CSV table of C-alpha atoms in Angstrom, one decimal:
chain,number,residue,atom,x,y,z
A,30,UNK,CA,122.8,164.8,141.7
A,31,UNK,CA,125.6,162.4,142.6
A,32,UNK,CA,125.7,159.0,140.9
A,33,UNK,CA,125.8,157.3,144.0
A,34,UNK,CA,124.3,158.7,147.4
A,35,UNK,CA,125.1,157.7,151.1
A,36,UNK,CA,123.7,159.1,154.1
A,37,UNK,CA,127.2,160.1,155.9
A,38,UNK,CA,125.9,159.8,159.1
A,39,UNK,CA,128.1,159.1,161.9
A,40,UNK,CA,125.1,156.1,163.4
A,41,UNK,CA,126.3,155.6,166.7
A,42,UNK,CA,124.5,152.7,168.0
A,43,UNK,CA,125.1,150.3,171.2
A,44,UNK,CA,126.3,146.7,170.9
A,45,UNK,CA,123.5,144.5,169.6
A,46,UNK,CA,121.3,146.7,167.6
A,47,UNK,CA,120.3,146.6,164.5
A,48,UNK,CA,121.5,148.7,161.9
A,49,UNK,CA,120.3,149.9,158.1
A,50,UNK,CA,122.1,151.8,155.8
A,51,UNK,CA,120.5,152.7,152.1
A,52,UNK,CA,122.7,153.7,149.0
A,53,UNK,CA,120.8,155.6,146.2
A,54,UNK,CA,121.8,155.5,142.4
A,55,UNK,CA,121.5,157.6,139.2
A,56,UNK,CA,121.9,155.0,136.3
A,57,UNK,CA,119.1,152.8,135.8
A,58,UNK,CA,121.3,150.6,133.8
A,59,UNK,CA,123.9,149.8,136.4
A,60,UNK,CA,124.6,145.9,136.7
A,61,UNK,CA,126.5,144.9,139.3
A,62,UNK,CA,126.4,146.7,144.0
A,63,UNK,CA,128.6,145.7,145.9
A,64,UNK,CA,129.5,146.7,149.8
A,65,UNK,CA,132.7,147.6,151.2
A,66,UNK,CA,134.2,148.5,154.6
A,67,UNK,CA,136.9,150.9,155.2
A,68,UNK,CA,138.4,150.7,159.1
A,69,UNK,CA,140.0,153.8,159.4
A,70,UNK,CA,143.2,154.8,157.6
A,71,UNK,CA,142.8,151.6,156.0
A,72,UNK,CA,142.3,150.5,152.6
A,73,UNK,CA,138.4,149.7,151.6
A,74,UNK,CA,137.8,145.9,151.4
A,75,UNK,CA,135.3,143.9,149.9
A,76,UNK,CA,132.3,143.0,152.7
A,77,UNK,CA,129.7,141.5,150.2
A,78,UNK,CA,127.9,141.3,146.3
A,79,UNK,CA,124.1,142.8,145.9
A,80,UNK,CA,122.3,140.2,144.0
A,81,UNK,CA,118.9,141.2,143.1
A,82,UNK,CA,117.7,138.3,145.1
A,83,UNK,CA,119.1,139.5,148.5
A,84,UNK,CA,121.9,137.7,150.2
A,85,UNK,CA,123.0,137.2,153.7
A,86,UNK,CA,126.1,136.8,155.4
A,87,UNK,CA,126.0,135.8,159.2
A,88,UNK,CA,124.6,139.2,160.6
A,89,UNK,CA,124.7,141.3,157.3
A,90,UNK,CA,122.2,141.3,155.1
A,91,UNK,CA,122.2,143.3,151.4
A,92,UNK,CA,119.2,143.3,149.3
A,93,UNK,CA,118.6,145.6,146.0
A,94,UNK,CA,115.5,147.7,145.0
A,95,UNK,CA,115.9,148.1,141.2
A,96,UNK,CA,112.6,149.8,141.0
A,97,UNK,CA,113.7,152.1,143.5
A,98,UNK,CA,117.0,152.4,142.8
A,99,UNK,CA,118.8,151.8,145.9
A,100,UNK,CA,121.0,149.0,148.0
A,101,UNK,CA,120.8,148.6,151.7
A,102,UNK,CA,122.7,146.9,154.1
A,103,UNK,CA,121.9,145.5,157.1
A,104,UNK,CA,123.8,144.8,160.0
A,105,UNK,CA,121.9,142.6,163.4
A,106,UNK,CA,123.6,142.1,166.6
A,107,UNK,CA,125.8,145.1,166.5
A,108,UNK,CA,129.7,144.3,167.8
A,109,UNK,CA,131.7,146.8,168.7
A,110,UNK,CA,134.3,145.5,165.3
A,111,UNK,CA,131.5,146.5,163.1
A,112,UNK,CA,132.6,150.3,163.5
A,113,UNK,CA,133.8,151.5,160.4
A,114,UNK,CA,132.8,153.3,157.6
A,115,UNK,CA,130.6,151.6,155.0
A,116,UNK,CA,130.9,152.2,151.0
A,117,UNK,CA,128.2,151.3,148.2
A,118,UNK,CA,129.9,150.6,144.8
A,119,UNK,CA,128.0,150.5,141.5
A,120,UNK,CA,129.1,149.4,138.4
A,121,UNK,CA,127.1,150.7,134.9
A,122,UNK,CA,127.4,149.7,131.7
A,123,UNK,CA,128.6,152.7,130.0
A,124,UNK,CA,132.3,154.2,130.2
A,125,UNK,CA,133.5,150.7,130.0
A,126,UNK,CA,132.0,149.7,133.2
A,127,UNK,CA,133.0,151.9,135.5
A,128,UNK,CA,133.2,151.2,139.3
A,129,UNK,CA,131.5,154.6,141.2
A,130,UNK,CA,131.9,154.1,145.3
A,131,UNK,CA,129.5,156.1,147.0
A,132,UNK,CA,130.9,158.8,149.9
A,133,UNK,CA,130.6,156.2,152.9
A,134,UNK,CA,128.4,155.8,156.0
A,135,UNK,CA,130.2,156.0,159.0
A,136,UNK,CA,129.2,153.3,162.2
A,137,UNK,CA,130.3,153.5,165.6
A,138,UNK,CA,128.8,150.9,168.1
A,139,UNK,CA,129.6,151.6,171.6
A,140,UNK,CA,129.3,149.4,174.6
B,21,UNK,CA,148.9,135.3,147.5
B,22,UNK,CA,150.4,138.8,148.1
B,23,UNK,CA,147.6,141.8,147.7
B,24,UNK,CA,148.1,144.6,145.8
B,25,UNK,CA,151.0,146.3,146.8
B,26,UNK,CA,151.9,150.2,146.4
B,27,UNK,CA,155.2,152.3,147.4
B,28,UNK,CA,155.6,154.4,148.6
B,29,UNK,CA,153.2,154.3,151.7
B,30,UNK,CA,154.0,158.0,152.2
B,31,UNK,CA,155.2,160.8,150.4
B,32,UNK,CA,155.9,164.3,151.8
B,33,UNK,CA,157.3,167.0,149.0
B,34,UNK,CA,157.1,170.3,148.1
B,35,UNK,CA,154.9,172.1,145.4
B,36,UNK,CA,155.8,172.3,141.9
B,37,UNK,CA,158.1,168.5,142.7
B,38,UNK,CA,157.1,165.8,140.7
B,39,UNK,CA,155.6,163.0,142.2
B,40,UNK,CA,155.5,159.5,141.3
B,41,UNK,CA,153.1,156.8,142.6
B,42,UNK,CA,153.5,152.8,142.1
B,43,UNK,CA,151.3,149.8,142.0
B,44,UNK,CA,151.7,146.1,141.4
B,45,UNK,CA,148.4,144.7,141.0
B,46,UNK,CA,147.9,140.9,142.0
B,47,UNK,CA,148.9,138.2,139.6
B,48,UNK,CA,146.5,137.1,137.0
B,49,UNK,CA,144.3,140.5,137.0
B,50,UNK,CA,143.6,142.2,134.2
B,51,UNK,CA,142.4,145.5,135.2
B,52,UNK,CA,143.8,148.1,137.4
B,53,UNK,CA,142.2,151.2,138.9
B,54,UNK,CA,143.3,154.5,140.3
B,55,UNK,CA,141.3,156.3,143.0
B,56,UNK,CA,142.4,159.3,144.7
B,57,UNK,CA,140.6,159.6,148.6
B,58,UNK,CA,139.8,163.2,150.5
B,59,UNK,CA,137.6,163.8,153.4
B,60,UNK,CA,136.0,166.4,151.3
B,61,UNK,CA,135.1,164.2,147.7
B,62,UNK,CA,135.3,160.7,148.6
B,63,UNK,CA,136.7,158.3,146.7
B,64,UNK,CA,137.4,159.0,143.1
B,65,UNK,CA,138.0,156.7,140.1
B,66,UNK,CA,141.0,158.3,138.4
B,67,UNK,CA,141.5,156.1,135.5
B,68,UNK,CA,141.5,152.2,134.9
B,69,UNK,CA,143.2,149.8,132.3
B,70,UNK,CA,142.1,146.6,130.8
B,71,UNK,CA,144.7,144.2,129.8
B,72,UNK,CA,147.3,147.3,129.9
B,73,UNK,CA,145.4,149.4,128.1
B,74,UNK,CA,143.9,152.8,129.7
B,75,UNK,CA,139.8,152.2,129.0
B,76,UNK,CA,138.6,155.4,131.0
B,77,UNK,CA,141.0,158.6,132.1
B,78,UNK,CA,138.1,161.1,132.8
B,79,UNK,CA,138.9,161.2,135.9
B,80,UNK,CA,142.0,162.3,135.8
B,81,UNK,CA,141.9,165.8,137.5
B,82,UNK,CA,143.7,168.0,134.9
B,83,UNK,CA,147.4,167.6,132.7
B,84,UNK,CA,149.4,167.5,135.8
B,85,UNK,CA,148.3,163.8,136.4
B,86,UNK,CA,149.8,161.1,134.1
B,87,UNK,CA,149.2,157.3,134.0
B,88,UNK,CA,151.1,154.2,132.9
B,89,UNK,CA,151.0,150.5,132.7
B,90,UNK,CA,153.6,149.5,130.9
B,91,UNK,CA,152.8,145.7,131.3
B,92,UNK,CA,150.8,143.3,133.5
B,93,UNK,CA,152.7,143.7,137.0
B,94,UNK,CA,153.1,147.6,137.4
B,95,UNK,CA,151.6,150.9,137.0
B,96,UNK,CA,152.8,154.2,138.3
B,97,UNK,CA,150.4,157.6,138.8
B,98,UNK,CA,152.7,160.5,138.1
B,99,UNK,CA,151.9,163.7,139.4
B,100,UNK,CA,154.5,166.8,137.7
B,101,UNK,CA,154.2,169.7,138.9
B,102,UNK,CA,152.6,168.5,142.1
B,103,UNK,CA,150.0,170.9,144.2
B,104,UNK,CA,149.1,171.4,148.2
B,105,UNK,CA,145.6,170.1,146.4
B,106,UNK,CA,146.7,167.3,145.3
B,107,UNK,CA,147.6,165.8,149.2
B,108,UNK,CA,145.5,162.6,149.6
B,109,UNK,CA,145.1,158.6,149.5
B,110,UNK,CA,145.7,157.4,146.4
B,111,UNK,CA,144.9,153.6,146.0
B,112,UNK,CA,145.6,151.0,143.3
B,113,UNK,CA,142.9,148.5,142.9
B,114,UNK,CA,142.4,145.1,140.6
B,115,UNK,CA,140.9,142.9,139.3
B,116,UNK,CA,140.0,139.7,137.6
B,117,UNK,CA,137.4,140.9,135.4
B,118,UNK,CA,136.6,144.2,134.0
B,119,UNK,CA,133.1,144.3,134.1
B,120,UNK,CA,131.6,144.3,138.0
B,121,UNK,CA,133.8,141.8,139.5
B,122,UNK,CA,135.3,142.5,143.1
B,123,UNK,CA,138.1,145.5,143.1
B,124,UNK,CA,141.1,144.4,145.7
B,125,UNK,CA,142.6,147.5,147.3
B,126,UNK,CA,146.4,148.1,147.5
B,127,UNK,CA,147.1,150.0,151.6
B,128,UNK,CA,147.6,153.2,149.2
B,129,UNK,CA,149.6,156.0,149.7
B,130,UNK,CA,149.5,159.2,151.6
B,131,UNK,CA,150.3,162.1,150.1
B,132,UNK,CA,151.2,165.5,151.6
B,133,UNK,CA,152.5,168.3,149.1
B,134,UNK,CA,153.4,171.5,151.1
């Protein structure tokens, strides 16, 4: 089983749904979940932290199930920018904290 | 404030040619990370310093691959003998804080070994 799981999709979705993505982990112990987007042949950039109480940004949304262990993100109002591919990072607190970024989800929104 | 930057952008060589890969990580971070990127594995951690030191190398594929930060401002990934296997995105990351804090990406560099 891989330390961090994303379903790859491709969700293709029209302008002004809303969208959920989930992001499974291994290590009960993992401390900090973070979400990234990728455009492509770009470099991945920070979208937003996973605090355990939830937080929203405008139309995202990323909450975190310790019990469960997963991380979703949530996307309302679908714009045709959001397209890209979406990566789940989690740090744990063994191998010095290491960073694992999960495979990506990849969004299109169309028109 | 300039990013992370890494040269070169894009390297083309031939197998069995050494190949060497450089970052400059923004100012005032103290930890930098290698990741190598494929359609096929994702994004890997390679290795990643702390304060210049290397912390965690288990991702380092095999002997071939060979990292160095000789000081706060620059690290290089050398790659000698380089493999067709080896073509990918590598990207330099830092940042402020080892433990969980936001990792800024360099625009990497894309490597094609014939």
């Amino acid at each position: 089983r891989k330390e961090v799981e994303q379903d790859p999709g491709p969700f293709n979705v029209p302008e002004g749904a809303t969208v959920a993505f989930n992001c499974t982990y291994s290590n009960s112990a993992s401390q900090s979940f973070f979400w990234y987007r990728q455009d492509c042949r770009k470099e991945p950039k920070l979208l937003m932290s996973v605090y355990s109480s939830g937080n929203e940004d405008g139309r995202f949304t990323a909450q975190l199930n310790r019990a469960s262990q997963y991380i979703s993100l949530l996307i309302r109002d679908s714009k045709l920018s959001d397209s890209a591919t979406y990566l789940c990072a989690v740090t744990g607190n063994t191998g010095g904290f290491k960073t694992i970024f999960g495979a990506g989800t990849r969004l299109f929104v169309k028109a | 404030d300039a990013g992370v930057i890494q040269s070169p952008r894009h390297e083309v060589t031939e197998m069995g040619q050494e190949v060497t890969l450089r970052c400059k990580p923004i100012s005032g971070h103290n930890s930098l990370f290698w990741y190598r990127q494929t359609m096929m594995r994702g994004l890997e951690l390679l290795i990643y310093f702390n304060n210049n030191v290397p912390i965690d190398d288990s991702g380092m594929p095999e002997d071939r691959f060979s990292a160095k930060m000789p000081n706060a401002s620059f690290s290089t990934l050398k790659i000698q003998p380089s493999e067709p296997r080896d073509s990918a995105v590598y990207f330099c990351a830092s940042s402020l804080m080892q433990r969980g804090d936001t990792q800024y990406f360099g625009p990497g560099t894309r490597l094609t070994v014939l």
